[in-house]
XYZ file of C-alpha atoms in Angstrom:
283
model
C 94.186 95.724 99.963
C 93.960 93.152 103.030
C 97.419 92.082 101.703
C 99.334 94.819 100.884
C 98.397 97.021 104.191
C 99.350 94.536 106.471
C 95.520 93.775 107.549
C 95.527 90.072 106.243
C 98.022 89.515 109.129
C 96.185 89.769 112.332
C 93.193 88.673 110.970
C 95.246 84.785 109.610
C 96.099 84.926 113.497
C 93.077 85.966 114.987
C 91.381 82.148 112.864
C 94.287 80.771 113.854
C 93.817 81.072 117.740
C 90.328 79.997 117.296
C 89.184 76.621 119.437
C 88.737 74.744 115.968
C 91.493 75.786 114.459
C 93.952 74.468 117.077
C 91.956 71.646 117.983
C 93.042 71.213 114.092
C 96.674 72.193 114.652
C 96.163 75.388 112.131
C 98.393 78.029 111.702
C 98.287 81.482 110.665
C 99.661 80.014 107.166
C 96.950 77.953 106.927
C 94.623 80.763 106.403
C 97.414 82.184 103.461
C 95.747 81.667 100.016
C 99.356 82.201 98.447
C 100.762 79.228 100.001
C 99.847 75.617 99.373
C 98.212 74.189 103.256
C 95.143 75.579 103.006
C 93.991 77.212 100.071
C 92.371 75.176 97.003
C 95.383 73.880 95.249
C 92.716 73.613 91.647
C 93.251 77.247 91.488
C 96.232 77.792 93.353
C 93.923 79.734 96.135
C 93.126 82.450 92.841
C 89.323 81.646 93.175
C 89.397 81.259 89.364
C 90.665 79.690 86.469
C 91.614 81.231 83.346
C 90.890 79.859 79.576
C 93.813 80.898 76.788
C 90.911 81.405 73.911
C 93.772 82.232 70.936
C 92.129 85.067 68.537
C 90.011 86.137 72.058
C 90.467 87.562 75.388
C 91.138 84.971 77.986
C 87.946 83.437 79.945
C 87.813 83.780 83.444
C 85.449 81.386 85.640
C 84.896 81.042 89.016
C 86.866 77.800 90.037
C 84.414 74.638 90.133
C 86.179 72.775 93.095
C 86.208 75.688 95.770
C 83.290 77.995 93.729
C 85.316 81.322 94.140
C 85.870 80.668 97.685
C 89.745 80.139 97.536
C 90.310 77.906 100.115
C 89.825 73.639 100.688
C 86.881 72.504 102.612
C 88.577 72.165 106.165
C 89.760 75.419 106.193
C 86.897 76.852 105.124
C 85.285 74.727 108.624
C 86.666 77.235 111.078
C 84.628 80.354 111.271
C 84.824 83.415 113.294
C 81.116 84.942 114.412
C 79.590 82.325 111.496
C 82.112 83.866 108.713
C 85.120 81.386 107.115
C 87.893 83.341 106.406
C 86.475 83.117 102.508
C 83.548 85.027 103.633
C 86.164 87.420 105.352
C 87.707 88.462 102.925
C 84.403 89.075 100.566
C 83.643 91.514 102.769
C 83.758 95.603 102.363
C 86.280 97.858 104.210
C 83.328 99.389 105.608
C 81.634 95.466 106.669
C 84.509 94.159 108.079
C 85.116 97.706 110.003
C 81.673 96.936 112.030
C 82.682 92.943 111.927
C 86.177 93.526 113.874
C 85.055 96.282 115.489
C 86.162 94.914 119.144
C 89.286 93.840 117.621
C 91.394 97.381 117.574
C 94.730 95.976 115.495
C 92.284 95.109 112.946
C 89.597 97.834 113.042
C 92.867 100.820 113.193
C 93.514 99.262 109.680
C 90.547 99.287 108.589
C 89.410 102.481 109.544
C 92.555 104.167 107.481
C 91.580 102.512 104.598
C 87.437 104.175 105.221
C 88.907 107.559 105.479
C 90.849 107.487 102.796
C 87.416 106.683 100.658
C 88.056 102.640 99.920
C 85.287 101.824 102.253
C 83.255 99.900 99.110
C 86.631 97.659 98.324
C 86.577 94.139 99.623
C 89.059 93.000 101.272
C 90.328 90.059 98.698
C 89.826 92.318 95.350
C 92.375 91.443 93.472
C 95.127 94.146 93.278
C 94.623 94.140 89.305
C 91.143 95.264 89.347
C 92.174 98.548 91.103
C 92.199 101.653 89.547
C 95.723 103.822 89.462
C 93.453 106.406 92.149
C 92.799 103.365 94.181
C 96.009 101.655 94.413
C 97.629 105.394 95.285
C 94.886 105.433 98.089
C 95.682 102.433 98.799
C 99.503 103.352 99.242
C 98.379 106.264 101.592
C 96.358 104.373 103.853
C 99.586 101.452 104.291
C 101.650 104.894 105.398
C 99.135 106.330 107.615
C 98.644 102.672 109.759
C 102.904 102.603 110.227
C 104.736 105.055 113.101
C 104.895 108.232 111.946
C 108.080 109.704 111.193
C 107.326 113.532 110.226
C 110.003 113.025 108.178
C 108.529 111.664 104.932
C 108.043 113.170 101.117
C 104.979 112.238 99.536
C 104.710 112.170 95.762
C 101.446 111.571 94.681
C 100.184 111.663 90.469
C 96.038 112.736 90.747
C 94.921 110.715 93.164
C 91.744 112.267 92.596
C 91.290 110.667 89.407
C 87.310 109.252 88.694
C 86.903 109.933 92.926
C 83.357 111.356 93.539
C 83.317 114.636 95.278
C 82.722 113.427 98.534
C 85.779 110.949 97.713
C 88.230 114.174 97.001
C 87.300 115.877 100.437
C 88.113 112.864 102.382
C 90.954 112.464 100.705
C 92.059 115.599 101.215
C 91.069 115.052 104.829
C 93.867 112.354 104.318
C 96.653 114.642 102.715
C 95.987 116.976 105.547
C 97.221 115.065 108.069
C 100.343 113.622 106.476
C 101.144 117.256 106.170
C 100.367 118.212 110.223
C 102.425 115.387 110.963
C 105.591 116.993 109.829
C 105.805 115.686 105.912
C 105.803 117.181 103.069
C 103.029 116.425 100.387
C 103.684 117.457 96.071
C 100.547 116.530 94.460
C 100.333 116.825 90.587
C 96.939 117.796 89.833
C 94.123 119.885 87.841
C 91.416 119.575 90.253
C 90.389 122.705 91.383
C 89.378 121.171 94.928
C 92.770 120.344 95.361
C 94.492 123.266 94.205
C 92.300 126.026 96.266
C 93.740 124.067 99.589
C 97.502 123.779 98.887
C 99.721 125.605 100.958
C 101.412 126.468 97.437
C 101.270 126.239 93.960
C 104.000 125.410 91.229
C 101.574 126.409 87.759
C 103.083 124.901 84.757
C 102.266 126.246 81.084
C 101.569 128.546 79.778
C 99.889 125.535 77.667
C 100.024 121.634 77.306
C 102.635 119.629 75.625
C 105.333 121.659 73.434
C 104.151 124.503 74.454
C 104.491 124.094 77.998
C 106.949 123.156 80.089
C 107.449 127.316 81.800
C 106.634 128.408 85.176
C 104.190 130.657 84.352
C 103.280 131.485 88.682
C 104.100 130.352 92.055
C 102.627 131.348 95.534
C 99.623 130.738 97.545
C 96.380 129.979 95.062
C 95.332 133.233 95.893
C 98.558 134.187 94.358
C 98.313 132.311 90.982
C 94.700 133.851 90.984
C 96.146 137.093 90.628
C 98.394 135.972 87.771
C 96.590 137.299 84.344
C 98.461 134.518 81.986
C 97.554 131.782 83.997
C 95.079 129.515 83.030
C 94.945 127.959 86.150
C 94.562 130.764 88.280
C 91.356 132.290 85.851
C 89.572 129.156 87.164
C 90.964 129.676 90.833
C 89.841 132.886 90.945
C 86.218 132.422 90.978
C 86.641 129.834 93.707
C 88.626 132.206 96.289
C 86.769 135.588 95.742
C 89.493 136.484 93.937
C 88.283 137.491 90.402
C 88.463 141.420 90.645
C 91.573 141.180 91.858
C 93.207 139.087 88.433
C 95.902 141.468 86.410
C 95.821 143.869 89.415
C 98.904 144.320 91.814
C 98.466 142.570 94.998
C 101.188 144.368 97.014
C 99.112 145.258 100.359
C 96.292 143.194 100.111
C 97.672 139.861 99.452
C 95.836 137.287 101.510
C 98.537 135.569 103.620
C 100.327 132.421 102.822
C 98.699 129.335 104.654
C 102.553 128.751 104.789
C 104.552 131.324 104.472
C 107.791 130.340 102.258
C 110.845 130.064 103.899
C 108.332 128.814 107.406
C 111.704 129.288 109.341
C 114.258 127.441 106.838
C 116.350 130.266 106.284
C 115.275 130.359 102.717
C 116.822 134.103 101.609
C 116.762 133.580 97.581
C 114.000 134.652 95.385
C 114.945 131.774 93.284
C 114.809 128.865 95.500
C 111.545 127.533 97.487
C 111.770 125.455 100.788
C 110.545 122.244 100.893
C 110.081 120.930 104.316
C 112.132 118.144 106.311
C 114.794 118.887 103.783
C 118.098 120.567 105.048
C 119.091 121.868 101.236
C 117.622 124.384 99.115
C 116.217 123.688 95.758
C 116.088 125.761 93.196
């Protein structure tokens, strides 16, 4: 994650402007573990090495001339508050949040990546070890450290995916402020805590695989609550207060739309549904 947000960055040039390291003439490339300077070139600045066993999985050990640490022995010499940049980097989103915590390009970074529930990751995990929930978390958090733009569609495939509940919440806490910055969020998803606080709902069916593949309701979830062939909206119900109200007409006592369609896009035809920051209609 340190990496692929951006964080490793400022943090390569914060060692780098540190007395020893320019008394050492380092650069922020010295503190790189991709390129050859200062990483351990017996592992190529991986940590480990891998064994080819031929009818077995490979064998991964920790590399014997750096021990896992990544990086030669003079690099690893210049330390920041008694931590090498090795020790940096072994360090959770939520450790190294309190550690740079007077540094604000660094801590801004690192705080994203905390509320969007990736506060147990360390900061050199190796992108491979991620799960698909993680890396899409991961994606998020990159987005919400840039310049916003209001302008952006986010396409996200269940994030929520083997999150813990307090995970999904602040995720959503995430999702809801991509969307009050202007963008639009689609999420494909079956959890329930996700569905009861979209703005709208596209419900697929009226069952999985061939037998899907239909529109079976669209609206607000209190909508697709209402609908009486939707499976989704039988489990909705109970969530919203909305079970009496399933195979009953809603006309007058429909709850209103968090959004209302159309949300002042002109959008006239019962067939087509707004999407915002677009200027076309889709149908």
């Amino acid at each position: 994650p340190a990496t692929y947000t951006g964080l490793f960055t400022p943090i390569r040039e914060l060692f780098a402007k540190l007395p020893e390291a320019q008394a050492r003439g380092f650069a922020p490339g010295r503190f790189s573990f991709n390129v050859p300077g200062g990483r351990c070139e017996a592992c190529e600045g991986d940590g480990i090495l891998r064994y080819e066993m031929h009818f077995l999985p490979d064998v991964y050990v920790a590399c014997e001339s750096c021990h896992g640490k990544r990086y030669n022995a003079e690099t690893l010499a210049v330390t920041f508050r008694g931590k090498s940049i090795a020790d940096v980097l072994d360090l959770t989103v939520d450790e190294a949040a309190e550690f740079f915590q007077n540094h604000r390009r660094i801590h801004s970074r690192l705080q994203v990546l905390s509320d969007v529930g990736l506060g147990y990751v360390k900061l050199g995990q190796s992108a491979t070890t991620l799960s698909g929930g993680e890396a899409q978390r991961i994606k998020i958090a990159f987005e919400l450290s840039k310049t916003p733009t209001g302008r952006t569609l986010y396409l996200l495939d269940e994030p929520t995916t083997g999150l813990h509940f307090e995970d999904v919440r602040r995720l959503l806490e995430v999702l809801f402020r991509l969307r009050q910055g202007g963008n639009t969020v689609v999420v494909i998803e079956h959890n329930l805590d996700v569905l009861k606080c979209a703005d709208w709902l596209i419900d697929l069916g009226p069952e999985g695989g061939d037998r899907g593949g239909q529109v079976v309701a669209t609206g607000t979830p209190e909508d697709v609550a209402r609908e009486p062939t939707s499976h989704t909206g039988r489990f909705l119900a109970p969530l919203l207060g909305a079970g009496k109200a399933r195979g009953a007409s809603s006309r007058g006592s429909r709850p209103p739309a968090r959004h209302p369609p159309g949300g002042g896009l002109g959008v006239k035809d019962p067939g087509a549904f707004p999407v915002r920051g677009c200027r076309r209609t889709f149908r």
